[in-house]
PDB file of C-alpha atoms in Angstrom:
ATOM      1  CA  MET K 205     -53.481  -7.854   3.978  1.00 61.00           C
ATOM      2  CA  SER K 206     -51.836  -6.717   7.138  1.00 67.00           C
ATOM      3  CA  PHE K 207     -48.770  -4.543   7.323  1.00 67.00           C
ATOM      4  CA  ALA K 208     -46.161  -4.293  10.047  1.00 71.00           C
ATOM      5  CA  GLY K 209     -46.176  -0.941  11.746  1.00 74.00           C
ATOM      6  CA  GLY K 210     -43.192   1.262  12.397  1.00 76.00           C
ATOM      7  CA  PRO K 211     -40.644   3.103  10.298  1.00 74.00           C
ATOM      8  CA  LEU K 212     -39.264   1.816   7.014  1.00 73.00           C
ATOM      9  CA  LYS K 213     -36.152  -0.321   7.201  1.00 73.00           C
ATOM     10  CA  LEU K 214     -33.646   0.343   4.443  1.00 73.00           C
ATOM     11  CA  LYS K 215     -31.209  -2.247   3.151  1.00 74.00           C
ATOM     12  CA  GLY K 216     -27.605  -1.768   4.178  1.00 72.00           C
ATOM     13  CA  GLN K 217     -28.472   0.507   7.087  1.00 68.00           C
ATOM     14  CA  PRO K 218     -27.582  -0.570  10.613  1.00 65.00           C
ATOM     15  CA  VAL K 219     -30.464  -1.680  12.772  1.00 63.00           C
ATOM     16  CA  ALA K 220     -31.599   1.162  14.995  1.00 62.00           C
ATOM     17  CA  GLY K 221     -31.499   0.507  18.697  1.00 63.00           C
ATOM     18  CA  VAL K 222     -29.133   0.192  21.604  1.00 61.00           C
ATOM     19  CA  LYS K 223     -25.563  -0.549  20.600  1.00 66.00           C
ATOM     20  CA  LYS K 224     -23.616  -2.751  22.956  1.00 70.00           C
ATOM     21  CA  LYS K 225     -20.029  -1.958  23.764  1.00 70.00           C
ATOM     22  CA  LYS K 226     -17.521  -4.700  23.037  1.00 67.00           C
ATOM     23  CA  LYS K 227     -15.696  -6.153  25.973  1.00 65.00           C
ATOM     24  CA  GLN K 228     -11.918  -5.763  25.970  1.00 65.00           C
ATOM     25  CA  GLN K 229     -11.227  -8.467  28.549  1.00 66.00           C
ATOM     26  CA  GLY K 230     -10.713 -11.218  25.970  1.00 65.00           C
ATOM     27  CA  LYS K 231      -7.860  -9.361  24.249  1.00 66.00           C
ATOM     28  CA  GLU K 232      -6.208  -8.529  27.550  1.00 70.00           C
ATOM     29  CA  LYS K 233      -6.289 -12.177  28.604  1.00 73.00           C
ATOM     30  CA  GLU K 234      -4.769 -13.285  25.286  1.00 74.00           C
ATOM     31  CA  LEU K 235      -1.981 -10.716  25.616  1.00 74.00           C
ATOM     32  CA  ALA K 236      -1.267 -11.834  29.169  1.00 76.00           C
ATOM     33  CA  LEU K 237      -1.146 -15.501  28.098  1.00 76.00           C
ATOM     34  CA  ALA K 238       1.139 -14.650  25.191  1.00 75.00           C
ATOM     35  CA  ALA K 239       3.468 -12.689  27.479  1.00 78.00           C
ATOM     36  CA  GLU K 240       3.613 -15.654  29.874  1.00 80.00           C
ATOM     37  CA  ALA K 241       4.356 -17.987  26.969  1.00 77.00           C
ATOM     38  CA  ASN K 242       7.182 -15.707  25.793  1.00 76.00           C
ATOM     39  CA  ALA K 243       8.635 -15.584  29.294  1.00 77.00           C
ATOM     40  CA  ALA K 244       8.494 -19.376  29.536  1.00 75.00           C
ATOM     41  CA  ASP K 245      10.226 -19.729  26.145  1.00 74.00           C
ATOM     42  CA  LYS K 246      13.001 -17.353  27.219  1.00 73.00           C
ATOM     43  CA  GLN K 247      13.565 -19.303  30.421  1.00 75.00           C
ATOM     44  CA  GLN K 248      13.750 -22.581  28.487  1.00 73.00           C
ATOM     45  CA  GLN K 249      16.288 -21.066  26.112  1.00 71.00           C
ATOM     46  CA  GLY K 250      18.392 -19.877  29.019  1.00 64.00           C
ATOM     47  CA  GLY K 251      17.688 -16.184  28.575  1.00 51.00           C
ATOM     48  CA  GLY K 252      16.333 -15.766  32.077  1.00 47.00           C
ATOM     49  CA  GLY K 253      14.471 -12.611  31.133  1.00 47.00           C
ATOM     50  CA  GLU K 254      15.803 -10.570  34.075  1.00 50.00           C
ATOM     51  CA  GLY K 255      18.511  -8.658  32.163  1.00 48.00           C
ATOM     52  CA  PRO K 256      17.859  -5.395  30.350  1.00 50.00           C
ATOM     53  CA  SER K 257      16.185  -5.858  27.009  1.00 49.00           C
ATOM     54  CA  THR K 258      17.995  -4.802  23.865  1.00 50.00           C
ATOM     55  CA  SER K 259      16.487  -3.164  20.815  1.00 51.00           C
ATOM     56  CA  ALA K 260      16.919  -6.389  18.799  1.00 51.00           C
ATOM     57  CA  GLY K 261      14.984  -8.308  21.433  1.00 50.00           C
ATOM     58  CA  GLU K 262      12.199  -5.753  21.314  1.00 50.00           C
ATOM     59  CA  LYS K 263      11.983  -6.024  17.531  1.00 51.00           C
ATOM     60  CA  HIS K 264      11.502  -9.787  17.736  1.00 53.00           C
ATOM     61  CA  GLN K 265       9.023  -9.566  20.592  1.00 58.00           C
ATOM     62  CA  LYS K 266       6.182  -8.278  18.408  1.00 68.00           C
ATOM     63  CA  PRO K 267       6.338 -11.105  15.813  1.00 64.00           C
ATOM     64  CA  ASP K 268       6.652 -13.642  18.639  1.00 70.00           C
ATOM     65  CA  LEU K 269       3.536 -12.150  20.180  1.00 73.00           C
ATOM     66  CA  LYS K 270       1.663 -12.411  16.876  1.00 69.00           C
ATOM     67  CA  ARG K 271       2.804 -16.000  16.458  1.00 71.00           C
ATOM     68  CA  ALA K 272       1.665 -16.858  19.975  1.00 72.00           C
ATOM     69  CA  LEU K 273      -1.735 -15.207  19.524  1.00 74.00           C
ATOM     70  CA  HIS K 274      -2.604 -16.327  16.017  1.00 74.00           C
ATOM     71  CA  GLY K 275      -0.380 -19.327  15.369  1.00 73.00           C
ATOM     72  CA  TYR K 276       1.288 -17.833  12.296  1.00 73.00           C
ATOM     73  CA  GLU K 277       3.343 -14.869  11.178  1.00 71.00           C
ATOM     74  CA  LEU K 278       3.267 -13.163   7.802  1.00 72.00           C
ATOM     75  CA  PRO K 279       6.654 -12.550   6.156  1.00 74.00           C
ATOM     76  CA  GLN K 280       7.710  -8.915   6.013  1.00 77.00           C
ATOM     77  CA  PRO K 281       8.042  -7.591   2.435  1.00 75.00           C
ATOM     78  CA  ASP K 282      11.418  -6.260   1.358  1.00 79.00           C
ATOM     79  CA  GLU K 283      11.268  -2.472   1.243  1.00 79.00           C
ATOM     80  CA  ASN K 284      13.659  -2.213  -1.738  1.00 81.00           C
ATOM     81  CA  ALA K 285      11.949  -4.897  -3.813  1.00 82.00           C
ATOM     82  CA  ASP K 286      10.394  -3.873  -7.130  1.00 84.00           C
ATOM     83  CA  ARG K 287       6.772  -4.972  -6.858  1.00 85.00           C
ATOM     84  CA  ARG K 288       5.765  -4.035 -10.418  1.00 89.00           C
ATOM     85  CA  THR K 289       4.567  -6.664 -12.863  1.00 93.00           C
ATOM     86  CA  ALA K 290       6.426  -7.406 -16.088  1.00 94.00           C
ATOM     87  CA  ALA K 291       3.841  -5.463 -18.102  1.00 96.00           C
ATOM     88  CA  GLU K 292       4.194  -2.442 -15.825  1.00 95.00           C
ATOM     89  CA  LYS K 293       7.983  -2.513 -16.230  1.00 95.00           C
ATOM     90  CA  ARG K 294       7.704  -2.697 -20.039  1.00 97.00           C
ATOM     91  CA  PHE K 295       5.183   0.149 -20.043  1.00 97.00           C
ATOM     92  CA  GLN K 296       7.466   2.330 -17.914  1.00 96.00           C
ATOM     93  CA  GLU K 297      10.472   1.605 -20.176  1.00 97.00           C
ATOM     94  CA  HIS K 298       8.385   2.451 -23.255  1.00 98.00           C
ATOM     95  CA  GLN K 299       7.241   5.744 -21.706  1.00 97.00           C
ATOM     96  CA  VAL K 300      10.837   6.705 -20.911  1.00 97.00           C
ATOM     97  CA  LYS K 301      11.903   5.867 -24.455  1.00 97.00           C
ATOM     98  CA  LEU K 302       9.100   7.949 -26.004  1.00 97.00           C
ATOM     99  CA  GLU K 303       9.915  10.886 -23.722  1.00 96.00           C
ATOM    100  CA  GLN K 304      13.579  10.765 -24.752  1.00 95.00           C
ATOM    101  CA  GLU K 305      12.665  10.713 -28.442  1.00 94.00           C
ATOM    102  CA  ARG K 306      10.281  13.643 -28.008  1.00 92.00           C
ATOM    103  CA  LEU K 307      12.919  15.677 -26.186  1.00 92.00           C
ATOM    104  CA  SER K 308      15.567  14.887 -28.790  1.00 91.00           C
ATOM    105  CA  LYS K 309      13.231  16.109 -31.564  1.00 86.00           C
ATOM    106  CA  LEU K 310      12.556  19.361 -29.725  1.00 84.00           C
ATOM    107  CA  ALA K 311      16.230  19.923 -29.047  1.00 87.00           C
ATOM    108  CA  SER K 312      17.222  19.318 -32.663  1.00 88.00           C
ATOM    109  CA  LYS K 313      14.992  22.139 -34.024  1.00 88.00           C
ATOM    110  CA  SER K 314      15.704  25.795 -33.511  1.00 90.00           C
ATOM    111  CA  HIS K 315      13.020  28.328 -32.719  1.00 91.00           C
ATOM    112  CA  ARG K 316      13.218  29.661 -36.275  1.00 94.00           C
ATOM    113  CA  ASP K 317      12.529  26.167 -37.694  1.00 92.00           C
ATOM    114  CA  ARG K 318       9.529  25.644 -35.407  1.00 90.00           C
ATOM    115  CA  VAL K 319       8.045  29.037 -36.346  1.00 95.00           C
ATOM    116  CA  LYS K 320       8.567  28.272 -40.052  1.00 95.00           C
ATOM    117  CA  GLU K 321       6.797  24.889 -39.743  1.00 93.00           C
ATOM    118  CA  PHE K 322       3.936  26.481 -37.844  1.00 95.00           C
ATOM    119  CA  ASN K 323       3.523  29.177 -40.480  1.00 96.00           C
ATOM    120  CA  ASP K 324       3.515  26.538 -43.240  1.00 96.00           C
ATOM    121  CA  TYR K 325       0.847  24.627 -41.336  1.00 96.00           C
ATOM    122  CA  LEU K 326      -1.303  27.751 -41.009  1.00 95.00           C
ATOM    123  CA  ALA K 327      -0.862  28.566 -44.730  1.00 94.00           C
ATOM    124  CA  HIS K 328      -2.174  25.141 -45.714  1.00 93.00           C
ATOM    125  CA  LEU K 329      -5.286  25.578 -43.580  1.00 92.00           C
ATOM    126  CA  SER K 330      -6.662  28.555 -45.522  1.00 74.00           C
TER     127      SER K 330
END
């Protein structure tokens, strides 16, 4: 039998050696092409693009850029929407109900009653 020399190689560990740096030119080119596409769309719509940009225009620029780069845009979730499942809602309602019942029981008894019950409990233990 012959064995390969060198250090042990463990699973899941990155291969030791020289790590190459990723080039950023591809992303820059895509961004430049997307910006040109946006400018062309604005000119076709009659916007011209020379006037000062408004905050609303800047908000829509980012999704347009994503659409131009990737071909799709994900819908933005509503911030006020309740994203809990039906079971989670029922569980939360049940917890609130139990908490209210527990508090009403504690409020109905006086300190004297609670001490008396506790003493009765201790008397039955011995």
